[in-house]
Coordinates of C-alpha atoms in Angstrom, one line a residue:
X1 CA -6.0 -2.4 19.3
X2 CA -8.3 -2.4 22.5
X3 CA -7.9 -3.9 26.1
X4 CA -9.8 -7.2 26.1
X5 CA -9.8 -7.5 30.2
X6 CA -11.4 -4.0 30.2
X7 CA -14.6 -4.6 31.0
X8 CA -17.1 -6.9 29.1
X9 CA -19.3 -4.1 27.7
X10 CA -16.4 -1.3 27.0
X11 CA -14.8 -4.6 24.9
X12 CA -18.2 -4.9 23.1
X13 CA -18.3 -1.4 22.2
X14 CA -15.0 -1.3 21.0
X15 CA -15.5 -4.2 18.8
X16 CA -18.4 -3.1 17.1
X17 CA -16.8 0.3 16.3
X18 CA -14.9 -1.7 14.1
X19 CA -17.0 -4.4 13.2
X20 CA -20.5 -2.3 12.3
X21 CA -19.0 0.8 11.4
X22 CA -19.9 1.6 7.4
X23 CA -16.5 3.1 6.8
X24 CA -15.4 -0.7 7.3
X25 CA -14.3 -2.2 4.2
X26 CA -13.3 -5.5 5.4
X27 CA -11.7 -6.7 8.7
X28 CA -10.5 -9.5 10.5
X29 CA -10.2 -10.0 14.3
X30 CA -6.1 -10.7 15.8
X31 CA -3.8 -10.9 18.9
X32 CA -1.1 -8.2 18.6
X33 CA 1.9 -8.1 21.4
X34 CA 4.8 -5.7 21.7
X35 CA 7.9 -8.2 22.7
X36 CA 11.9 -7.6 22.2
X37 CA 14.8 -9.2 21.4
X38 CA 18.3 -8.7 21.9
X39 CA 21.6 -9.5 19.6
X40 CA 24.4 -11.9 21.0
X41 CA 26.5 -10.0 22.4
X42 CA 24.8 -6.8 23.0
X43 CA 22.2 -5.3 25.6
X44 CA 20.3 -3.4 22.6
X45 CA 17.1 -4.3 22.2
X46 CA 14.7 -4.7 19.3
X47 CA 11.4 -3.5 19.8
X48 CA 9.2 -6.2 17.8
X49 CA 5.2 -6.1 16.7
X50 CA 4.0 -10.0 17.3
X51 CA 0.9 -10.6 15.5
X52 CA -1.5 -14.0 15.4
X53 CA -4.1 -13.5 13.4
X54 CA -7.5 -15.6 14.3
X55 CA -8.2 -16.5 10.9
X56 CA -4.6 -17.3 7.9
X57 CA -6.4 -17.2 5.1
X58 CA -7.3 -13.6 5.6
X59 CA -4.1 -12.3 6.3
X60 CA -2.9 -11.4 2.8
X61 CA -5.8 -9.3 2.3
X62 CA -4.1 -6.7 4.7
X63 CA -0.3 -7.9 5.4
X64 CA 1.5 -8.8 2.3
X65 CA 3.7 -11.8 3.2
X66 CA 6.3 -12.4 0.6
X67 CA 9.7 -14.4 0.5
X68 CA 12.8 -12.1 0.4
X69 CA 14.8 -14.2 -1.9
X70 CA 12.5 -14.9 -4.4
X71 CA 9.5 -12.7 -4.1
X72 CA 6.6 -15.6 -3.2
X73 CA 3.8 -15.7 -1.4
X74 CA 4.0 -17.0 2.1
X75 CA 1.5 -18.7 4.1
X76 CA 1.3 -19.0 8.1
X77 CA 2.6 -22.6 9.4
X78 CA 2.4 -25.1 12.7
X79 CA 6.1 -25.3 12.8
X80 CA 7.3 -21.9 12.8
X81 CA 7.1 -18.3 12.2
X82 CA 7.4 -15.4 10.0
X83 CA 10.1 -12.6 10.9
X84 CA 10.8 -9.6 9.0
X85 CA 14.1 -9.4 7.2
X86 CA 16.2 -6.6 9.2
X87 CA 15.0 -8.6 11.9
X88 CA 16.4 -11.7 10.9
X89 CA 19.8 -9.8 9.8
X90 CA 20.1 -8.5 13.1
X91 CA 19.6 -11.3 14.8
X92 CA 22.3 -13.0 12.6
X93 CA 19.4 -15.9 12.0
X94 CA 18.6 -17.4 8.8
X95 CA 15.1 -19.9 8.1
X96 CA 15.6 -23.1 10.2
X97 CA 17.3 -21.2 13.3
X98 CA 15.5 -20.4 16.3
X99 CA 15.8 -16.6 18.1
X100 CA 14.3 -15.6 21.5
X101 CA 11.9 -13.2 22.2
X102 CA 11.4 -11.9 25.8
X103 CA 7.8 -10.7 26.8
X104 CA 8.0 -7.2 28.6
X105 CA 8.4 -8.6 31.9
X106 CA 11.6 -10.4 30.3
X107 CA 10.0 -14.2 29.8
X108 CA 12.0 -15.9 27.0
X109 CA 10.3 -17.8 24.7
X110 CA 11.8 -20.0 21.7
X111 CA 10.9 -19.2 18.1
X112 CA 11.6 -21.1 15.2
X113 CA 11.7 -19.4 11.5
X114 CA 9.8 -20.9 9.5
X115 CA 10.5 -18.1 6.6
X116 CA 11.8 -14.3 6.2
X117 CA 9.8 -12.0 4.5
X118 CA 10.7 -8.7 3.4
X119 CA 9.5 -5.7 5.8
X120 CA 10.8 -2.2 5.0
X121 CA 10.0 -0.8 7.8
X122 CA 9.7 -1.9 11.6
X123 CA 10.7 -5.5 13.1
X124 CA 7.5 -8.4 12.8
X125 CA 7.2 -11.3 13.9
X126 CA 3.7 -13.5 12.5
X127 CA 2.5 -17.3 13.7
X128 CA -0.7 -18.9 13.8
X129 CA -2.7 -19.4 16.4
X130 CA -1.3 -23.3 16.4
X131 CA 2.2 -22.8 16.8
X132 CA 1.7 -19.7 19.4
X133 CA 0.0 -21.7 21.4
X134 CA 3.2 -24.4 21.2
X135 CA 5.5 -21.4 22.3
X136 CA 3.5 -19.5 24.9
X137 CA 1.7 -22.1 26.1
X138 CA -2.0 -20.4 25.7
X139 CA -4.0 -19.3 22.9
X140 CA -4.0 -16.2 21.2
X141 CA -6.9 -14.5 22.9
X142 CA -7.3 -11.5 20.1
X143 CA -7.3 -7.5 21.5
X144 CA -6.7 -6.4 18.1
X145 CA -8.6 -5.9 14.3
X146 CA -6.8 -5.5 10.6
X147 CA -8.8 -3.1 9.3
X148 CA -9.6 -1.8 5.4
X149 CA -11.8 1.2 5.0
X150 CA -13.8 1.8 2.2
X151 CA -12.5 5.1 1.6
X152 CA -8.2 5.0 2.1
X153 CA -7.8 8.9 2.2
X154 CA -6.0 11.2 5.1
X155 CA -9.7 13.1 6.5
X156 CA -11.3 9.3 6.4
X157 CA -8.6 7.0 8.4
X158 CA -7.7 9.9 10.8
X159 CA -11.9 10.0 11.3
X160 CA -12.0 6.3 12.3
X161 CA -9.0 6.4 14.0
X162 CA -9.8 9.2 16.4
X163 CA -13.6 7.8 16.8
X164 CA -12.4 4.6 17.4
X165 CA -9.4 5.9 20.6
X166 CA -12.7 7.4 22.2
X167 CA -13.8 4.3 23.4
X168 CA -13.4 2.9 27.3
X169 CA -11.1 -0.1 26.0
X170 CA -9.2 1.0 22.7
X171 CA -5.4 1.5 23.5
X172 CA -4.1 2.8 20.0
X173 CA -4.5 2.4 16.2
X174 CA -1.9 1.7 13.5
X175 CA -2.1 3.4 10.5
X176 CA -0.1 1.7 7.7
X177 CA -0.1 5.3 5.8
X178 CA 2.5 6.6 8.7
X179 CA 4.5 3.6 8.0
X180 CA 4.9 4.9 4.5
X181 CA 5.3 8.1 5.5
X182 CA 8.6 6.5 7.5
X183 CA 10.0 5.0 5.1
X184 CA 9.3 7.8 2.6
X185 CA 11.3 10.2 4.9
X186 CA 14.1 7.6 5.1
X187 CA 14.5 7.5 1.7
X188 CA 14.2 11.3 1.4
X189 CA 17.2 11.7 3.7
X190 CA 19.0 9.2 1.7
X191 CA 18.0 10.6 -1.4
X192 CA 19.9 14.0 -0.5
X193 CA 23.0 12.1 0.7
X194 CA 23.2 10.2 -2.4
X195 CA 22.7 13.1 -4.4
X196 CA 26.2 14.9 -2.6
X197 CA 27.9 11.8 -3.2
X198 CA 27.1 11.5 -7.1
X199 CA 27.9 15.2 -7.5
X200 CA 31.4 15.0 -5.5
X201 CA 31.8 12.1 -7.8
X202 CA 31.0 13.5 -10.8
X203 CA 33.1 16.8 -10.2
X204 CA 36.1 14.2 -9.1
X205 CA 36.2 12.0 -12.5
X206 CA 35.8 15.6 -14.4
X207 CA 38.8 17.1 -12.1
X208 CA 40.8 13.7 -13.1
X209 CA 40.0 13.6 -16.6
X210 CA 41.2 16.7 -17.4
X211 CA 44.3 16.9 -15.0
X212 CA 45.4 13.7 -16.5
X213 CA 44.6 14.8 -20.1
X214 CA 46.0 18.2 -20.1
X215 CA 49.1 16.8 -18.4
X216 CA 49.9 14.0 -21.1
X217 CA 48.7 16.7 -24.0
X218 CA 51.6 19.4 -22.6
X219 CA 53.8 16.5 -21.9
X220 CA 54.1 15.5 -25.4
X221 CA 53.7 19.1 -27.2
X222 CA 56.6 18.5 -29.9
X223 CA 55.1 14.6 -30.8
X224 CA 52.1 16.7 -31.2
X225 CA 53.7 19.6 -33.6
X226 CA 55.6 17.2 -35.7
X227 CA 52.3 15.2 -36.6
X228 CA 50.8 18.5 -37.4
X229 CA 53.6 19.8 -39.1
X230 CA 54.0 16.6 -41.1
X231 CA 50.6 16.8 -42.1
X232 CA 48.0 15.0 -40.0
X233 CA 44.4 16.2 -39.9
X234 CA 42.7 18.1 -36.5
X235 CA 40.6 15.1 -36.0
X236 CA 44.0 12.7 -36.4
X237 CA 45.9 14.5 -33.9
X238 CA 43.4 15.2 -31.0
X239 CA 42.6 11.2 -31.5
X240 CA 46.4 10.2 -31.4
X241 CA 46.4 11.4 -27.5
X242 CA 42.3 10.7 -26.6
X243 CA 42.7 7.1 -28.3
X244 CA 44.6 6.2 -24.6
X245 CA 41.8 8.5 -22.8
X246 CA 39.5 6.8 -24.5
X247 CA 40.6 2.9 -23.3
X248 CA 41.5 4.4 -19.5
X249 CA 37.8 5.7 -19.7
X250 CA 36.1 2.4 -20.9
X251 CA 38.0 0.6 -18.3
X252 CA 37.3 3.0 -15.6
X253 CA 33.4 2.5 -16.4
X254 CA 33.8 -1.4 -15.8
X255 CA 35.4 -1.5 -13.0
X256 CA 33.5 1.1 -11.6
X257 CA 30.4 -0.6 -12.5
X258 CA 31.5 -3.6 -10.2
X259 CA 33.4 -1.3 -7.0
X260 CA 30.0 0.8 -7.2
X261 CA 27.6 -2.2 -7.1
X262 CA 29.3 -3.2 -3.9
X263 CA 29.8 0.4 -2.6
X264 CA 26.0 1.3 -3.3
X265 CA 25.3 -2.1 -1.6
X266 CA 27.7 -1.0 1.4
X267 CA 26.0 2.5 1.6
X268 CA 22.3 1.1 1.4
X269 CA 23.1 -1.6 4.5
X270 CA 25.0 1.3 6.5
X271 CA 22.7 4.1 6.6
X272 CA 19.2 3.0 7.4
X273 CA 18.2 2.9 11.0
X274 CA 17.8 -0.5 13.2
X275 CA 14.2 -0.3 12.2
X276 CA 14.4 0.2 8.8
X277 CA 15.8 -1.2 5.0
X278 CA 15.8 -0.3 1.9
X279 CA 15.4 -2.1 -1.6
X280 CA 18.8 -3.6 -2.4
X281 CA 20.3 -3.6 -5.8
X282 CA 20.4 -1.5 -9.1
X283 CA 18.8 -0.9 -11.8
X284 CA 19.9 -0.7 -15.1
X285 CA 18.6 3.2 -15.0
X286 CA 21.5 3.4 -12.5
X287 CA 24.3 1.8 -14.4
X288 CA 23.0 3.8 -17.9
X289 CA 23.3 7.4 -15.9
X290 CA 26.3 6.5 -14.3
X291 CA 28.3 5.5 -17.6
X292 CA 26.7 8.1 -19.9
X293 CA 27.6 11.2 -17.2
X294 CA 31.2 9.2 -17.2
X295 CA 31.4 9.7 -21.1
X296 CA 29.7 13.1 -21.6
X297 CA 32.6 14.4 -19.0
X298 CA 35.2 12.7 -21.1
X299 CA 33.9 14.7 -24.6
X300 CA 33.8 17.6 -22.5
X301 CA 37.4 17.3 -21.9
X302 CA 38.1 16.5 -25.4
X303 CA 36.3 19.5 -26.2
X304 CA 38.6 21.6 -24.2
X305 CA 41.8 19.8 -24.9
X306 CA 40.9 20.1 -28.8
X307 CA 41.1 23.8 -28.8
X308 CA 44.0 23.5 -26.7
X309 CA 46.2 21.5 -29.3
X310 CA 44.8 23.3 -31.8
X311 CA 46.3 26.5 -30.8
X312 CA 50.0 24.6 -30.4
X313 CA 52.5 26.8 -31.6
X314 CA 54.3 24.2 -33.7
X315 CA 57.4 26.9 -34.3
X316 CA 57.9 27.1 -30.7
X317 CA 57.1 23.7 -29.7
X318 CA 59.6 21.9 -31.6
X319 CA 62.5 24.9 -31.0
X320 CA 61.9 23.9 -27.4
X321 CA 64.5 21.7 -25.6
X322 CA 62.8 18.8 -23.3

């Protein structure tokens, strides 16, 4: 991004850093403006990036505008604009409603959405240069360029970059590596709560499982020495008490399949920062680990409750007086 009211010569070397350089893949000239909005109801404000670009069609080639209901492509129109998704969440707006964004002198301006598209990172808001100038009243005079290099590695954008911030009227440049890097270290931190959370889990239905097992197995110790007494095989007796483990396991995994979907859902929309969201949903990876850790704990307690009945005393056990 560069200062356009700079000077007209520190503008046109600035420019042609950009647009002459041989590191330059592909770029396309736009107007870029830091604005802010705040929630009904609340003095917090939402830092937001506003970008024009001068020419639609060549958007997509850098800014991947896509739907975040069903995943299409979206295109810039004359009757509204684009705004990310967390944006739009926080703003309690859906497509058709208008939200107001306030310059950093605090002007207002009216902004109809025209669509939503998912953003994982950051709050953006995208019009054409038709329907800015309907809102601000002015055209989009561009101070900014999108800008693919050639060669997309660490040593190469940081070298443009810092060549480019030596010029009289460059302000700052983007890199959409650090915005990965963001959301990478988002997910990281998430990554290490989730990971507490499935192993207090885990260690929970284990704890259960066998508290409630070993309770109904000493609970019942003479049914138990009468079936072996009278005959029933190891394999008979360890299934006459882990048949009803067995169904209170299988409908523990369904119903925790559908309390988990919304808890994961709950966790996911809690824990990311104003400025950021992640990926909603599961997978069926998710539901597969969850169910096959639930049922490897349960043979693990059968495993232990096994040699436990095994070793009944049946004498003992059905000289004993309940």
């Amino acid at each position: 991004m560069y200062n356009p009211n700079a000077g007209t010569s520190a503008v046109r070397k600035a420019q042609e850093a950009v647009t002459d350089s041989s590191q330059v893949k592909r770029d396309t000239a736009a107007y870029f403006a830091n604005v802010y909005a705040t929630a009904s109801g609340s003095d917090t404000r939402e830092s937001i990036a506003l970008m024009v670009p001068k020419s639609d069609s060549q958007l997509d080639h850098y800014i991947k505008l896509r739907d975040y209901k069903t995943g299409k492509k979206l295109s810039l129109t004359d009757n509204g604009a684009v705004v990310s998704q967390k944006l739009a969440k926080l703003q309690g707006a859906s497509v058709g409603d208008t939200i107001s964004l306030k310059d950093t002198d605090g002007t207002a301006h009216k902004v109809k959405i025209a669509a939503i598209t998912t953003m994982y990172a950051g709050h953006y808001v995208y019009m054409n240069q038709t329907y800015y100038q309907k809102v601000y009243d002015k055209a989009a005079k561009p101070n900014a360029y999108l800008v693919t290099l050639k060669h997309n590695t660490s040593k190469s954008v940081n070298a443009f970059a810092s060549k480019f911030n030596h010029h009289e009227a460059a302000v700052e440049t983007v890199q959409s590596r650090e915005t990965k890097k963001t959301i990478t270290n988002i997910l990281g931190n998430l990554s290490n709560l989730i990971l507490v959370l499935v192993v207090s889990a885990s260690l929970l239905s284990l704890v259960v499982l066998y508290t409630l097992t070993n309770i109904n197995v000493s609970e019942r110790m003479r049914e138990l020495s009468t079936l072996k007494v009278l005959g029933f095989y190891p394999r008979e007796v360890l299934m006459y008490i882990y048949r009803e483990t067995n169904i209170l396991t299988g409908a523990g995994i369904v119903v925790g399949i559908g309390v988990g979907y919304l808890f994961h859902a709950y966790i996911m929309d809690l824990l990311p920062p104003a400025t950021a969201m992640v990926a909603p949903g599961l997978t069926w990876i998710n539901i597969l680990i969850s169910v096959g850790l639930t049922i490897v704990f349960s043979l693990m307690v059968m495993f232990m409750m096994n040699r436990k009945i095994q070793s009944v005393d049946m004498l003992e056990a059905l000289k004993s007086v309940d």
